[in-house]
Amino acid sequence: MRALFVRELRLASRVGGGALTGLLFYLAVVTVIPFGVGPDLKLLARIGPAVLWIGALLAGLLGLERLFQQDREDGSLALLLTGHHPLALVVMVKCLAHWVATCLPLIVAAPVFGLFMNMSAEGIGAVVLTLLAGTPAITFIGAVGAAVTVTLARGGLLIAILILPLIIPVLIFGVTAAYGAVEDPAPFLPPFLILCAITLFFAALGPLAAAFAIGQSAE
């Protein structure tokens, strides 16, 4: 399992992998928004948590198409299907590697991008905390979509269409919790706990569903 984890990290770190592409896309989203909104610093600070979350969500989707596609093309997916380890555990490891390679750099860069949006230290901290809690759910949900479309040559758009209804609650509770940390009437803890519960739910269900979809596609 450790060898698989390291292999997935290396694949994602190559040129054209999801890590660099996602980070550049995230930067593009955050830098373009202020040009559209204008020089109103208060407005930028107000919409900052939502912008950072939407950018991270979209950037996190970029590498999902290759989560199982490359394994299928080089034949290693067949080896994983017949290996000694449960397929759901293999999917879990691949999801964790994808999150570390793709989503974790986005979270690390979020404080810098938050400064671009004129956000306060509390707001930036809340966004980072909610991204840490919520982005794994995006990866686990995306793994199911990637498994369903593994036999398609270009399934990136279809993955986004399939998983969009499932990741909307992650976005809602992530942004709500981030706003709750900077706005006095809005509570932080309830939406944050719901966000954590969503992540735990899909961490348990996502690998199982993805493993089932891969098994069905191999028959």
C-alpha positions as a printed NumPy array, in Angstrom:
array([[  0.   ,   0.   ,   0.   ],
       [  2.875,   2.37 ,   0.729],
       [  4.382,   1.674,  -2.695],
       [  1.025,   2.416,  -4.326],
       [  0.72 ,   5.669,  -2.381],
       [  4.21 ,   6.808,  -3.434],
       [  3.524,   5.806,  -7.048],
       [  0.334,   7.853,  -7.153],
       [  2.134,  10.873,  -5.699],
       [  4.829,  10.639,  -8.357],
       [  2.292,  10.368, -11.158],
       [  0.394,  13.407,  -9.895],
       [  3.603,  15.427,  -9.515],
       [  4.66 ,  14.998, -13.129],
       [  4.22 ,  17.773, -15.66 ],
       [  0.584,  17.751, -16.697],
       [ -0.481,  16.091, -13.457],
       [ -3.307,  17.368, -11.333],
       [ -1.067,  19.021,  -8.725],
       [  0.462,  21.84 , -10.788],
       [ -2.563,  22.231, -13.041],
       [ -4.915,  22.567, -10.084],
       [ -2.719,  25.14 ,  -8.366],
       [ -2.444,  27.272, -11.499],
       [ -6.192,  27.045, -12.065],
       [ -6.813,  28.072,  -8.445],
       [ -4.513,  31.062,  -8.897],
       [ -6.321,  32.045, -12.1  ],
       [ -9.742,  31.952, -10.418],
       [ -8.66 ,  34.035,  -7.43 ],
       [ -6.825,  36.644,  -9.503],
       [ -9.585,  37.079, -12.095],
       [-12.439,  37.619,  -9.605],
       [-11.148,  40.994,  -8.285],
       [-11.044,  42.357, -11.833],
       [-14.715,  41.512, -12.271],
       [-15.82 ,  42.766,  -8.855],
       [-13.854,  46.005,  -8.894],
       [-11.727,  47.803,  -6.297],
       [-14.225,  47.444,  -3.42 ],
       [-12.014,  45.88 ,  -0.728],
       [-14.913,  45.302,   1.653],
       [-16.828,  43.4  ,  -1.011],
       [-13.761,  41.307,  -1.819],
       [-13.35 ,  40.411,   1.85 ],
       [-17.049,  39.527,   2.072],
       [-17.026,  37.17 ,  -0.9  ],
       [-13.513,  35.877,  -0.212],
       [-14.484,  32.619,   1.549],
       [-16.897,  31.668,  -1.236],
       [-14.345,  32.475,  -3.953],
       [-11.615,  30.436,  -2.273],
       [-13.964,  27.513,  -1.76 ],
       [-15.321,  27.529,  -5.318],
       [-11.815,  27.8  ,  -6.728],
       [-10.557,  24.919,  -4.591],
       [-13.567,  22.783,  -5.478],
       [-13.121,  23.264,  -9.222],
       [ -9.347,  22.829,  -9.046],
       [ -9.776,  19.633,  -7.054],
       [-11.823,  18.134,  -9.885],
       [ -9.142,  18.548, -12.528],
       [ -7.085,  15.435, -11.856],
       [ -9.943,  13.054, -11.13 ],
       [-10.246,  11.88 , -14.732],
       [ -6.8  ,  10.252, -14.468],
       [ -7.438,   8.592, -11.101],
       [ -8.113,   5.188, -12.688],
       [ -7.757,   5.931, -16.405],
       [ -3.983,   5.57 , -16.537],
       [ -4.121,   2.314, -14.569],
       [ -6.568,   0.94 , -17.117],
       [ -4.413,   1.999, -20.068],
       [ -1.173,   0.454, -18.778],
       [ -2.854,  -2.714, -17.497],
       [ -2.13 ,  -2.138, -13.818],
       [ -5.843,  -1.883, -13.047],
       [ -6.254,  -5.566, -13.903],
       [ -3.435,  -6.382, -11.493],
       [ -5.123,  -4.366,  -8.763],
       [ -8.356,  -6.259,  -9.366],
       [ -6.623,  -9.604,  -8.912],
       [ -4.296,  -8.5  ,  -6.107],
       [ -4.276,  -9.617,  -2.498],
       [ -5.523,  -6.305,  -1.125],
       [ -9.246,  -5.423,  -1.16 ],
       [-10.071,  -3.142,  -4.069],
       [-11.822,  -0.688,  -1.746],
       [ -8.573,  -0.297,   0.226],
       [ -6.674,   0.32 ,  -3.007],
       [ -9.19 ,   3.005,  -3.961],
       [ -8.825,   4.572,  -0.513],
       [ -5.042,   4.795,  -0.912],
       [ -5.37 ,   6.286,  -4.394],
       [ -7.852,   8.855,  -3.079],
       [ -5.534,   9.849,  -0.235],
       [ -2.624,  10.217,  -2.652],
       [ -4.762,  12.326,  -4.984],
       [ -5.82 ,  14.547,  -2.078],
       [ -2.236,  15.027,  -0.883],
       [ -0.964,  15.792,  -4.383],
       [ -3.854,  17.93 ,  -5.623],
       [ -5.892,  19.375,  -2.762],
       [ -3.258,  19.855,  -0.072],
       [ -1.25 ,  22.355,  -2.183],
       [ -4.474,  24.32 ,  -2.695],
       [ -5.015,  24.468,   1.068],
       [ -1.419,  25.57 ,   1.647],
       [ -1.835,  28.315,  -0.962],
       [ -5.228,  29.45 ,   0.388],
       [ -3.789,  31.917,   2.98 ],
       [ -1.827,  33.736,   0.269],
       [ -4.859,  33.842,  -1.997],
       [ -6.93 ,  35.042,   0.963],
       [ -4.665,  38.078,   1.21 ],
       [ -5.446,  38.803,  -2.445],
       [ -9.105,  38.963,  -1.409],
       [ -8.376,  41.326,   1.511],
       [ -9.614,  38.731,   4.018],
       [ -8.967,  38.941,   7.75 ],
       [ -6.764,  36.474,   9.603],
       [ -9.863,  34.874,  11.144],
       [-11.476,  34.456,   7.75 ],
       [ -8.352,  32.934,   6.224],
       [ -7.974,  30.54 ,   9.151],
       [-11.609,  29.483,   8.865],
       [-11.28 ,  28.828,   5.135],
       [ -8.134,  26.745,   5.641],
       [ -9.797,  24.714,   8.4  ],
       [-12.953,  24.081,   6.384],
       [-10.932,  23.151,   3.299],
       [ -8.978,  20.636,   5.369],
       [-12.245,  19.128,   6.546],
       [-14.187,  19.3  ,   3.275],
       [-11.84 ,  18.709,   0.344],
       [-11.333,  14.994,   1.153],
       [-15.054,  14.532,   0.539],
       [-14.625,  16.005,  -2.947],
       [-11.904,  13.45 ,  -3.679],
       [-13.937,  10.495,  -2.4  ],
       [-17.02 ,  11.598,  -4.322],
       [-14.926,  12.195,  -7.414],
       [-13.451,   8.709,  -7.156],
       [-16.919,   7.268,  -7.677],
       [-17.41 ,   9.364, -10.803],
       [-13.947,   8.429, -12.073],
       [-14.705,   4.739, -11.525],
       [-18.022,   4.973, -13.379],
       [-16.378,   6.659, -16.382],
       [-13.136,   4.646, -16.368],
       [-13.971,   2.984, -19.688],
       [-14.586,   6.308, -21.456],
       [-11.775,   8.011, -23.353],
       [-12.708,  11.518, -22.206],
       [-14.805,  11.313, -19.09 ],
       [-13.72 ,  14.527, -17.38 ],
       [-16.864,  16.503, -18.185],
       [-19.11 ,  13.557, -17.393],
       [-17.42 ,  13.129, -13.999],
       [-18.166,  16.757, -13.147],
       [-21.807,  16.36 , -14.204],
       [-22.234,  13.152, -12.209],
       [-20.721,  14.348,  -8.946],
       [-21.861,  17.984,  -8.963],
       [-25.122,  17.311,  -7.059],
       [-23.147,  15.451,  -4.382],
       [-20.447,  18.073,  -3.864],
       [-22.848,  21.019,  -3.615],
       [-23.594,  20.239,   0.089],
       [-19.843,  20.195,   0.761],
       [-19.561,  23.66 ,  -0.76 ],
       [-22.593,  24.978,   1.122],
       [-21.486,  23.852,   4.571],
       [-17.851,  24.752,   3.925],
       [-18.69 ,  28.328,   2.957],
       [-21.314,  28.632,   5.717],
       [-18.814,  27.529,   8.359],
       [-16.178,  29.921,   7.012],
       [-18.615,  32.826,   7.178],
       [-19.646,  31.751,  10.668],
       [-16.108,  32.339,  11.914],
       [-16.064,  35.983,  10.803],
       [-19.696,  37.019,  11.274],
       [-20.972,  37.188,  14.839],
       [-24.612,  36.116,  14.308],
       [-23.62 ,  33.084,  12.234],
       [-22.351,  30.028,  14.157],
       [-19.199,  28.218,  13.041],
       [-19.367,  24.886,  14.829],
       [-22.698,  23.394,  13.579],
       [-21.962,  23.69 ,   9.824],
       [-18.352,  22.661,  10.428],
       [-19.428,  19.49 ,  12.227],
       [-21.882,  18.704,   9.421],
       [-19.047,  19.212,   6.927],
       [-16.867,  16.764,   8.875],
       [-19.748,  14.274,   8.98 ],
       [-20.191,  14.523,   5.197],
       [-16.494,  13.835,   4.694],
       [-16.547,  10.823,   7.016],
       [-19.652,   9.479,   5.283],
       [-18.105,   9.635,   1.826],
       [-14.762,   8.358,   3.15 ],
       [-16.609,   5.192,   4.149],
       [-18.97 ,   4.944,   1.166],
       [-16.883,   6.377,  -1.679],
       [-14.149,   3.699,  -1.898],
       [-16.737,   0.922,  -1.668],
       [-18.886,   2.431,  -4.428],
       [-15.849,   3.135,  -6.615],
       [-14.535,  -0.411,  -6.125],
       [-17.925,  -1.815,  -7.108],
       [-18.057,   0.36 , -10.243],
       [-14.542,  -0.698, -11.26 ],
       [-15.41 ,  -4.342, -10.719],
       [-18.512,  -4.004, -12.885],
       [-16.596,  -2.267, -15.673],
       [-14.018,  -5.061, -15.713],
       [-16.624,  -7.768, -16.342]])
